[in-house]
mmCIF file of C-alpha atoms in Angstrom:
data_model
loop_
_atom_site.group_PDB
_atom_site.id
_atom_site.type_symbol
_atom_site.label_atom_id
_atom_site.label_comp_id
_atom_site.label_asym_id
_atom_site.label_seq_id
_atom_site.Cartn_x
_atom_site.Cartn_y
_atom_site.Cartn_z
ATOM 1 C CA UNK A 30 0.000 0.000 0.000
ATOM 2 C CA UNK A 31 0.852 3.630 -0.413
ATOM 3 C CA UNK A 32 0.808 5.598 2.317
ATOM 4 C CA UNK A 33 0.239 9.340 1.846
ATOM 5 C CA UNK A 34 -1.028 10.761 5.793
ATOM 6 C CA UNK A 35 -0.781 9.441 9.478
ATOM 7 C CA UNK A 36 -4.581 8.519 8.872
ATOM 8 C CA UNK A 37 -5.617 4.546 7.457
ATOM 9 C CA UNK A 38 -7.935 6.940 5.682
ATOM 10 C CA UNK A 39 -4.563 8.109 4.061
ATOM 11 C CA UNK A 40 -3.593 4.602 2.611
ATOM 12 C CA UNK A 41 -4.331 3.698 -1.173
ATOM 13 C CA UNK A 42 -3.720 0.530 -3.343
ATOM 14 C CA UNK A 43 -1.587 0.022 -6.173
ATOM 15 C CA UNK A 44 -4.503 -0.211 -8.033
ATOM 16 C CA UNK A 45 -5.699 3.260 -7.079
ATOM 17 C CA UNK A 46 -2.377 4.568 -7.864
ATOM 18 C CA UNK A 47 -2.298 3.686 -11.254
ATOM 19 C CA UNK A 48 -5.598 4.761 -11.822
ATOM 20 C CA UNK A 49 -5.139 8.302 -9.978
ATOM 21 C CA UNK A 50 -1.619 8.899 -12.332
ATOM 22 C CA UNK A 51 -4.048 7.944 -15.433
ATOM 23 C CA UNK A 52 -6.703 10.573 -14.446
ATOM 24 C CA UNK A 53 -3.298 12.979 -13.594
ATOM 25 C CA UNK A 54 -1.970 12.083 -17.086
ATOM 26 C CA UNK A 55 -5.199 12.374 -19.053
ATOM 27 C CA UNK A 56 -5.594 16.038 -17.008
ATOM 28 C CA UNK A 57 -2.407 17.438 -18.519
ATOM 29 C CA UNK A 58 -2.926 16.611 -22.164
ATOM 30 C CA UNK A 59 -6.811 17.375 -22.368
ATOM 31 C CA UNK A 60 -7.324 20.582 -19.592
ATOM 32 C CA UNK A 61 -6.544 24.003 -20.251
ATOM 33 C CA UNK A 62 -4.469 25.970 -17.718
ATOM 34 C CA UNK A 63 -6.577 28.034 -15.904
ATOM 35 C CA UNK A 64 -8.860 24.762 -15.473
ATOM 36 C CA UNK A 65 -6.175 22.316 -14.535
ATOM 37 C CA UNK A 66 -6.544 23.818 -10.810
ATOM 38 C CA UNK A 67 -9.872 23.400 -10.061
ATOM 39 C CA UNK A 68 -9.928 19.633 -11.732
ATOM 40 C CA UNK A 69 -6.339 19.063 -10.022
ATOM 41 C CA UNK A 70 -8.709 19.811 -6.471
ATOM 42 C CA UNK A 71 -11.380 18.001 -7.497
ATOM 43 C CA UNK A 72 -9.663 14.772 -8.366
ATOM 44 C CA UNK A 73 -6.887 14.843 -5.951
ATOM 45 C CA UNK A 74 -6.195 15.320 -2.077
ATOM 46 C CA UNK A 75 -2.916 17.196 -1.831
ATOM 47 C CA UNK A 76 -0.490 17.002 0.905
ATOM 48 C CA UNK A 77 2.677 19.016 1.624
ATOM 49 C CA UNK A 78 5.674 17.291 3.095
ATOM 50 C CA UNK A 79 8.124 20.110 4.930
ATOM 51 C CA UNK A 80 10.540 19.735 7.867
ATOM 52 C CA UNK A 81 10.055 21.242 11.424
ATOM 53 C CA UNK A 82 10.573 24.802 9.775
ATOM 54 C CA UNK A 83 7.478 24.289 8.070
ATOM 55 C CA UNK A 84 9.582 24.528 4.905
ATOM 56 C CA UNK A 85 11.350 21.551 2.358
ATOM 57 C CA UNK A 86 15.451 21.282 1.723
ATOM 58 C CA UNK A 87 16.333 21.184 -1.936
ATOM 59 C CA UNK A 88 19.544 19.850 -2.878
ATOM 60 C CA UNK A 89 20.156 18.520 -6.486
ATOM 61 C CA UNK A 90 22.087 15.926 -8.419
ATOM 62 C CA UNK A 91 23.032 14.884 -11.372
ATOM 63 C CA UNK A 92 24.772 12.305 -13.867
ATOM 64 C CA UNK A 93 28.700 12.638 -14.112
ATOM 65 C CA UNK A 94 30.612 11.798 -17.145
ATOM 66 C CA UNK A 95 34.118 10.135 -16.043
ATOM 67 C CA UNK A 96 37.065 8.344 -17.326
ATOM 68 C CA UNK A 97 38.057 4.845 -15.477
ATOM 69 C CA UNK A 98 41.137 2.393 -16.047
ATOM 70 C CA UNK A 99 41.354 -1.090 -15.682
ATOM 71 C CA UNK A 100 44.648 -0.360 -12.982
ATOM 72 C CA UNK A 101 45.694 2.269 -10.942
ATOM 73 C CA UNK A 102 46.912 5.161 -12.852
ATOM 74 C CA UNK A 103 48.024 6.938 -9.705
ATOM 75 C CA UNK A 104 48.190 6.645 -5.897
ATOM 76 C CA UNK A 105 45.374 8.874 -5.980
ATOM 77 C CA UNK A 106 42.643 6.008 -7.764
ATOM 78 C CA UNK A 107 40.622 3.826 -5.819
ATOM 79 C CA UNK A 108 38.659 0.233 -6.818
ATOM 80 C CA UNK A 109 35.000 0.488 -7.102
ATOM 81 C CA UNK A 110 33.179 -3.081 -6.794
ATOM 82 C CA UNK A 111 30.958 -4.603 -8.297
ATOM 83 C CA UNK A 112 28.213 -6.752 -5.748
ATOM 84 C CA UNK A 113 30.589 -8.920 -3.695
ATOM 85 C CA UNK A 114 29.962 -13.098 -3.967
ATOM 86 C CA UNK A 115 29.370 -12.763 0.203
ATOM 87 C CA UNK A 116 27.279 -9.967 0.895
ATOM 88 C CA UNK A 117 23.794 -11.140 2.180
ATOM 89 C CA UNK A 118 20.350 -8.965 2.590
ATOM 90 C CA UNK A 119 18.067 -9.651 5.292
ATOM 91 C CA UNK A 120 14.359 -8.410 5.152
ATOM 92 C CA UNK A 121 13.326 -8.571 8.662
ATOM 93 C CA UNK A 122 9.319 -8.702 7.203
ATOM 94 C CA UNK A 123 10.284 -12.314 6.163
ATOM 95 C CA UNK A 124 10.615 -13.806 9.818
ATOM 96 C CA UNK A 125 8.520 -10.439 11.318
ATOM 97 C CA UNK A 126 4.814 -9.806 9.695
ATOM 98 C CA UNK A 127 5.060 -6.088 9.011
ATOM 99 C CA UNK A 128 8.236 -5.004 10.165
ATOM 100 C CA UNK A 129 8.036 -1.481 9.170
ATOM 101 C CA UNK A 130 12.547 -1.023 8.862
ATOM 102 C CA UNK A 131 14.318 -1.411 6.343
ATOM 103 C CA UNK A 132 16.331 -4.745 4.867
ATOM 104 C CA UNK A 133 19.501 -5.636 6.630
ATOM 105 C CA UNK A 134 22.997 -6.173 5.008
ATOM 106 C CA UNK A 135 25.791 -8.239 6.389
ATOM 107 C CA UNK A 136 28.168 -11.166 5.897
ATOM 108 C CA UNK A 137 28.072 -14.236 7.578
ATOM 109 C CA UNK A 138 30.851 -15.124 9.532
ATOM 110 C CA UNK A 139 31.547 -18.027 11.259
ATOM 111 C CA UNK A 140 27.710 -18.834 10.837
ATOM 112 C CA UNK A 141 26.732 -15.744 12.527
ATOM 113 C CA UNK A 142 25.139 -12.416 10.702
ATOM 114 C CA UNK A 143 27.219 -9.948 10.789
ATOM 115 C CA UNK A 144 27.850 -6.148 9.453
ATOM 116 C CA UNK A 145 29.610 -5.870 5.916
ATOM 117 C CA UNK A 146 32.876 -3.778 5.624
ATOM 118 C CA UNK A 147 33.063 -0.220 6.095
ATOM 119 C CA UNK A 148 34.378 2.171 3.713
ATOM 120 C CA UNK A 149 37.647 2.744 5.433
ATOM 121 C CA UNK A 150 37.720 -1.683 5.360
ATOM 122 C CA UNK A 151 37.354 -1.686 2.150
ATOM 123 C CA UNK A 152 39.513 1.178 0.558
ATOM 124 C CA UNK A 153 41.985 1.552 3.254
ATOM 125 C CA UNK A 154 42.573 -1.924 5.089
ATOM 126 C CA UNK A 155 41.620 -3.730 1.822
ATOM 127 C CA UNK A 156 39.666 -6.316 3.387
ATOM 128 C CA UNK A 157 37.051 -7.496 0.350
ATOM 129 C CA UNK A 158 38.811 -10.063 -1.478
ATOM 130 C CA UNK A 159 37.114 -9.257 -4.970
ATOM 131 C CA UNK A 160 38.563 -8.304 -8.539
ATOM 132 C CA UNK A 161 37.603 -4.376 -9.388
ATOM 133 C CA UNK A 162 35.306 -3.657 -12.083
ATOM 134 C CA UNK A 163 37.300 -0.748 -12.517
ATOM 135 C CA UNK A 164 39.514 1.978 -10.925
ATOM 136 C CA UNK A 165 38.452 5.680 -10.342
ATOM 137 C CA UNK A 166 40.781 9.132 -9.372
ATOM 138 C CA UNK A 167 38.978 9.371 -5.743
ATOM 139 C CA UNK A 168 37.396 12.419 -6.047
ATOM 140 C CA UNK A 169 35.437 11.002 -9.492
ATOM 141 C CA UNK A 170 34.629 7.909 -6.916
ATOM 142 C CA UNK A 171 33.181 10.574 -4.440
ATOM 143 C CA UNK A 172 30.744 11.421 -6.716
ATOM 144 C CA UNK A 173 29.749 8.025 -8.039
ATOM 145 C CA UNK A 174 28.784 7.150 -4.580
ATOM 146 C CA UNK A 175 26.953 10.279 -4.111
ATOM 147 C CA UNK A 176 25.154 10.849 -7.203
ATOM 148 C CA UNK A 177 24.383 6.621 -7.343
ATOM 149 C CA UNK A 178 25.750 6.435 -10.958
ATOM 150 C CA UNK A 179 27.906 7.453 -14.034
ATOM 151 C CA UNK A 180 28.428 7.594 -17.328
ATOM 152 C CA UNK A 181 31.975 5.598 -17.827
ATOM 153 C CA UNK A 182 34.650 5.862 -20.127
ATOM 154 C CA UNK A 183 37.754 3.236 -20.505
ATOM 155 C CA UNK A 184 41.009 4.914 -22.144
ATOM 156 C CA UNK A 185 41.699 3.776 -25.654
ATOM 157 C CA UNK A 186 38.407 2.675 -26.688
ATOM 158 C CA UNK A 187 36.331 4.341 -28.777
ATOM 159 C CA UNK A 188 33.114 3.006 -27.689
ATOM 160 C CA UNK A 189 30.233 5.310 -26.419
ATOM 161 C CA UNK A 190 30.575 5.758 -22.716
ATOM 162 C CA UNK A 191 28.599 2.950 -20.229
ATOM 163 C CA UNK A 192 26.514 4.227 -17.300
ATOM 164 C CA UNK A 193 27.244 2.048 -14.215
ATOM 165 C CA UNK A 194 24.446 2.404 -11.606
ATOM 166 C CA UNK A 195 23.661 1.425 -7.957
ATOM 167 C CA UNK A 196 24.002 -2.614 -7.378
ATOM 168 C CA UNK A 197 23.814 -2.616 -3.329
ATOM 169 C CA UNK A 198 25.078 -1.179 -0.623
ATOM 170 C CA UNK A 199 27.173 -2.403 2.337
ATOM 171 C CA UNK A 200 24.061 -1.553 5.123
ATOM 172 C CA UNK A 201 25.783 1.123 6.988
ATOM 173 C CA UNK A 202 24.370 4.831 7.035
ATOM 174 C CA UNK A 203 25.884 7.801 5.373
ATOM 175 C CA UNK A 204 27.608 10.118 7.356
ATOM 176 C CA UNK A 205 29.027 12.966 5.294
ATOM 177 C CA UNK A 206 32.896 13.453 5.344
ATOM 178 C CA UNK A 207 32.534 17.465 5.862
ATOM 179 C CA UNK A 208 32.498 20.645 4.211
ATOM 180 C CA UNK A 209 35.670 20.375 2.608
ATOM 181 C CA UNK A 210 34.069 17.717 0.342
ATOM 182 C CA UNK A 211 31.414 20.455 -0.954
ATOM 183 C CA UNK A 212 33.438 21.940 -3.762
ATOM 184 C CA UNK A 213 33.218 21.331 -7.646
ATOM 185 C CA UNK A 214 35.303 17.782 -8.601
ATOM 186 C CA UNK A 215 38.184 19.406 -10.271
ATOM 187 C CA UNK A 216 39.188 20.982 -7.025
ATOM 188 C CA UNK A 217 38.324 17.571 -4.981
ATOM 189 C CA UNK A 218 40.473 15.662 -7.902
ATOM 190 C CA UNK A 219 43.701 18.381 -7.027
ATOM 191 C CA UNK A 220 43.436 17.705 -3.453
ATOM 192 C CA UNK A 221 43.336 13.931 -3.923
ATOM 193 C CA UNK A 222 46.210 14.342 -6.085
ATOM 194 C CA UNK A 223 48.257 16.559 -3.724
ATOM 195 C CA UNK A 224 47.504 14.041 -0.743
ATOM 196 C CA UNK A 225 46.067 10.608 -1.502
ATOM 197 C CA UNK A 226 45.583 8.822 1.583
ATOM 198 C CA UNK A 227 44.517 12.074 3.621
ATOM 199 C CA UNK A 228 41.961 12.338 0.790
ATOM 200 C CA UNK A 229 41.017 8.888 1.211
ATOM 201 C CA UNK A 230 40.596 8.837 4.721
ATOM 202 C CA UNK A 231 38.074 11.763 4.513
ATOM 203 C CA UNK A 232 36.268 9.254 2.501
ATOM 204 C CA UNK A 233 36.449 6.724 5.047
ATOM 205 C CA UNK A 234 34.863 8.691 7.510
ATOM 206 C CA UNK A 235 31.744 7.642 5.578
ATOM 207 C CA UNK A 236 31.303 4.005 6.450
ATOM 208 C CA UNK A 237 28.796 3.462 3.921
ATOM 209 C CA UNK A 238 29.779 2.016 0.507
ATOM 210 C CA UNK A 239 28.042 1.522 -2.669
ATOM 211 C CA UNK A 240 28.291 -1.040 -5.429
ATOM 212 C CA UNK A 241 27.363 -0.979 -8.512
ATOM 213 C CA UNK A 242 26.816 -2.428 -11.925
ATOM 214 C CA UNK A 243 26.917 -2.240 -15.843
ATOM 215 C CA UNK A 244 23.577 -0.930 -17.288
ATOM 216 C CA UNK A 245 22.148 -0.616 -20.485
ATOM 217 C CA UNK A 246 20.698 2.694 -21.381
ATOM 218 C CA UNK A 247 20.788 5.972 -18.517
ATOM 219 C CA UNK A 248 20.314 6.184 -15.377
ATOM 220 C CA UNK A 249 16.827 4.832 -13.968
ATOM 221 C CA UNK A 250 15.126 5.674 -10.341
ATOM 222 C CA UNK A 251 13.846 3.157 -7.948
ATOM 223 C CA UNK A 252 10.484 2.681 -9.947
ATOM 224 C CA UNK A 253 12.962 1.768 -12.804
ATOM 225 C CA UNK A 254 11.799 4.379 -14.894
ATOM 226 C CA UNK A 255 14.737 6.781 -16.767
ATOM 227 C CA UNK A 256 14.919 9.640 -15.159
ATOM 228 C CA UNK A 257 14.432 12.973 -16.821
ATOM 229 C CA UNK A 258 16.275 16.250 -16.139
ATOM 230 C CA UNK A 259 14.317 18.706 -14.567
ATOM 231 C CA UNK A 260 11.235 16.602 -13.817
ATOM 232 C CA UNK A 261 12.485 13.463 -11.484
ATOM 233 C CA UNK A 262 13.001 14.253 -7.917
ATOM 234 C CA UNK A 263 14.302 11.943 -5.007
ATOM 235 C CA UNK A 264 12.840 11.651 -1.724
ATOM 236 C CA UNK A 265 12.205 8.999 1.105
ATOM 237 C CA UNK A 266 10.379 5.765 0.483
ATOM 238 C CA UNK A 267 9.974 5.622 4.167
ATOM 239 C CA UNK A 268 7.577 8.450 4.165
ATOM 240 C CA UNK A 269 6.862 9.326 0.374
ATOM 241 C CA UNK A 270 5.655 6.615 -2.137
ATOM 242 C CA UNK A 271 7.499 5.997 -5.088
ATOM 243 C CA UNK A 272 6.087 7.119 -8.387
ATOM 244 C CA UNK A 273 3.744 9.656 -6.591
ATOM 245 C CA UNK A 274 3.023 12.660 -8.627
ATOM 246 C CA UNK A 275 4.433 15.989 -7.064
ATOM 247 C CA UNK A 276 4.764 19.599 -7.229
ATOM 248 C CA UNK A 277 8.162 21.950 -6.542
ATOM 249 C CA UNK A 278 8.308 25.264 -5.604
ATOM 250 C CA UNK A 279 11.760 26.741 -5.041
ATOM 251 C CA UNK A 280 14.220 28.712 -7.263
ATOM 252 C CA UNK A 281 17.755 27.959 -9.120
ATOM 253 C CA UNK A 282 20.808 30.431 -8.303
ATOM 254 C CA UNK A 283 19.429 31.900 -11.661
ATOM 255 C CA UNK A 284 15.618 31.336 -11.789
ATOM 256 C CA UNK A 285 12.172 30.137 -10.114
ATOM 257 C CA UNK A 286 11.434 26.624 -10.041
ATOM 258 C CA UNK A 287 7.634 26.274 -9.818
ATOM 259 C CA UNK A 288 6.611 22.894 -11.617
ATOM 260 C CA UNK A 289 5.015 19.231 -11.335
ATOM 261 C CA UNK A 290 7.285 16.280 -10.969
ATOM 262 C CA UNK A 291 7.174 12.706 -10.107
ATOM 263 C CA UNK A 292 8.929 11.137 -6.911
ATOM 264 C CA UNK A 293 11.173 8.332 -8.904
ATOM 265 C CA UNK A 294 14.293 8.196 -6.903
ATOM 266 C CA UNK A 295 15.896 8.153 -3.629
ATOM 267 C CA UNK A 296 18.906 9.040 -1.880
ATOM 268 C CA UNK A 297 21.692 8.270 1.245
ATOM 269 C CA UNK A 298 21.260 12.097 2.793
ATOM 270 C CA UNK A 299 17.484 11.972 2.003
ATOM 271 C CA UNK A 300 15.832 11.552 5.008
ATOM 272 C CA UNK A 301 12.157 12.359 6.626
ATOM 273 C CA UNK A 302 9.641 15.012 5.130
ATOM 274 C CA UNK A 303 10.659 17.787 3.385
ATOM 275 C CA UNK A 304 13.806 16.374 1.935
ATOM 276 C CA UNK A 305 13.971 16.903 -1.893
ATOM 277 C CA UNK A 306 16.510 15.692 -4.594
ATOM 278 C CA UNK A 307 16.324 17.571 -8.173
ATOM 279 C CA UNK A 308 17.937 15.557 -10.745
ATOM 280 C CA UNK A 309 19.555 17.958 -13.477
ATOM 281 C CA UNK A 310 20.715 15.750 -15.895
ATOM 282 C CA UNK A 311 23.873 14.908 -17.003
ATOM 283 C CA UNK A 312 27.117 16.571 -18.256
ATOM 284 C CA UNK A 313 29.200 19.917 -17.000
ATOM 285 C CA UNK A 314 26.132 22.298 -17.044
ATOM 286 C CA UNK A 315 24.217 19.788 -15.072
ATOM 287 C CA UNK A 316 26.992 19.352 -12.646
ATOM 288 C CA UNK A 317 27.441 23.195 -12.133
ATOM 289 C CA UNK A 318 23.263 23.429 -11.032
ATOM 290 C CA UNK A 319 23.726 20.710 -8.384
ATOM 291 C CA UNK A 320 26.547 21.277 -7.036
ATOM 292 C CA UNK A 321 25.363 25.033 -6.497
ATOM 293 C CA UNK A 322 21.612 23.768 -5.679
ATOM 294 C CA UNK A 323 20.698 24.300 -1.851
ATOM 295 C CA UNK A 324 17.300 25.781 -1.771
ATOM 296 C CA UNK A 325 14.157 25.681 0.877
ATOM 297 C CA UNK A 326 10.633 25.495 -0.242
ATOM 298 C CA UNK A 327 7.549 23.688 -0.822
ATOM 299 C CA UNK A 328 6.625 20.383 -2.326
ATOM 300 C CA UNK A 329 3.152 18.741 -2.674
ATOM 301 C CA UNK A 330 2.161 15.148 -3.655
ATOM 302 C CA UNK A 331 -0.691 13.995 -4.860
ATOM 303 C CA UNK A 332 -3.192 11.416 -3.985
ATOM 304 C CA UNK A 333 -6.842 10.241 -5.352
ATOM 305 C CA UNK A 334 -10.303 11.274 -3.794
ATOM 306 C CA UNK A 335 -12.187 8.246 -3.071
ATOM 307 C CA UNK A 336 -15.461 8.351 -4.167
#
């Protein structure tokens, strides 16, 4: 079920969902603008998600291009893994009817669940025993973890570049390494050039560590849908349901932002109510609007009337 208000009133079926997205699709291509409002209340209940401030957090993100190798060019790269042979996930709703957390990930060791390797285990103490699926400068690896996916290039081929997305994760929480991190990724590649393993262990100080995985085509949310620049945003499953039509209102550094879009992703730092993601695409320009994106204000979802 989908889960929109503290209210059972507030819960809705798949079924419903589909058929309230329908009725929001058909609105858009048959209404005209000044009607779309009054049909829009008619048809839907609206609720606002916000923080204690009474207000959302934007933040943005996007789709890097990089350049991998299949060794270490430089002290300064670090592996990125595929899904390792040994890591297990637990959902706790198999053993516990409606456990409301989320899975677990581990390792068994000596026949006893335990938690997977932390960051600073895995690219400092090099404890997972696994071949690379490639090697990254660890500033570009910075951002692959934190936008959940990249467009990849291999030096000397000629081939169009391969997006690599989010496989798993090793079941520990983010924890952001600090406002030194914050800056565009040619300044974070220079300082992990000038010192590689003091870059590295501001890295570490993140236990969590993603995985990923060859994909064909672009990057896709978590209702497996591509996501489109400008019009997919990220927020938390926990509280939000995926695929639930929404409307933004906040502003670029340049411009206001003031349009629907559909809840398709997710994200490690996006937590509770009134935490947004904006994807931007992919390329330089993109980069440049996320990395400068940190913006309050409003967003509303959508759900059905019932008859």
């Amino acid at each position: 079920s989908f889960r929109f208000g503290p209210d059972e009133a507030d819960s809705y079926t798949t079924r419903e969902m589909i058929a309230a997205t329908s009725r929001f699709l058909k609105l858009f291509r048959g209404a005209r603008s000044e009607s779309r409002r009054t049909e829009l209340l008619r048809v839907f209940r609206v609720f606002e998600s916000r923080r204690e401030n009474g207000r959302a957090l934007f933040t943005g993100y996007y789709t890097p291009r990089m350049t991998g190798a299949l060794r270490p060019r430089s002290p300064a790269d670090v592996p990125v893994f595929g899904r390792p042979a040994d890591l297990v996930r637990v959902d706790i709703a198999d053993f516990v009817p409606g456990y409301p957390g989320p899975p677990l990930h581990g390792r068994v060791v000596a026949g006893r669940f335990a938690p997977y390797f932390t960051q600073q285990e895995i690219l400092l103490e090099a404890k997972l025993e696994e071949q690379p699926l490639f090697y990254l400068n660890a500033a570009d690896f910075y951002q692959l973890q934190l936008q959940g996916g990249a467009y990849l290039r291999m030096p000397g081929t000629q081939a169009n570049p391969v997006y690599y997305g989010y496989a798993a994760d090793n079941g520990h929480d983010f924890v952001s390494p600090g406002r030194r991190f914050s800056r565009p990724r040619d300044q974070l590649r220079a300082a992990a050039d000038r010192d590689p393993k003091g870059f590295q262990k501001g890295l570490a100080a993140n236990p969590r560590y993603i995985f990923f995985e060859r994909r064909s085509g672009g990057p896709a949310g978590n209702i497996k849908q591509p996501l489109v620049a400008g019009r997919s945003i990220a927020m938390d499953p926990a509280v939000i349901p995926k695929g639930a039509p929404a409307f933004v209102e906040t502003r670029s550094r340049t411009h206001r932002l003031r349009r629907f879009a559909v809840v398709q992703d997710t994200g490690n730092a996006i937590r509770g109510h009134g935490r947004v993601d904006f994807y931007w695409g992919a390329g330089p320009d993109a980069e440049r609007q996320a990395l400068r994106f940190r913006q309050e204000g409003r967003v509303f979802v959508f759900a059905p009337r019932r008859p």
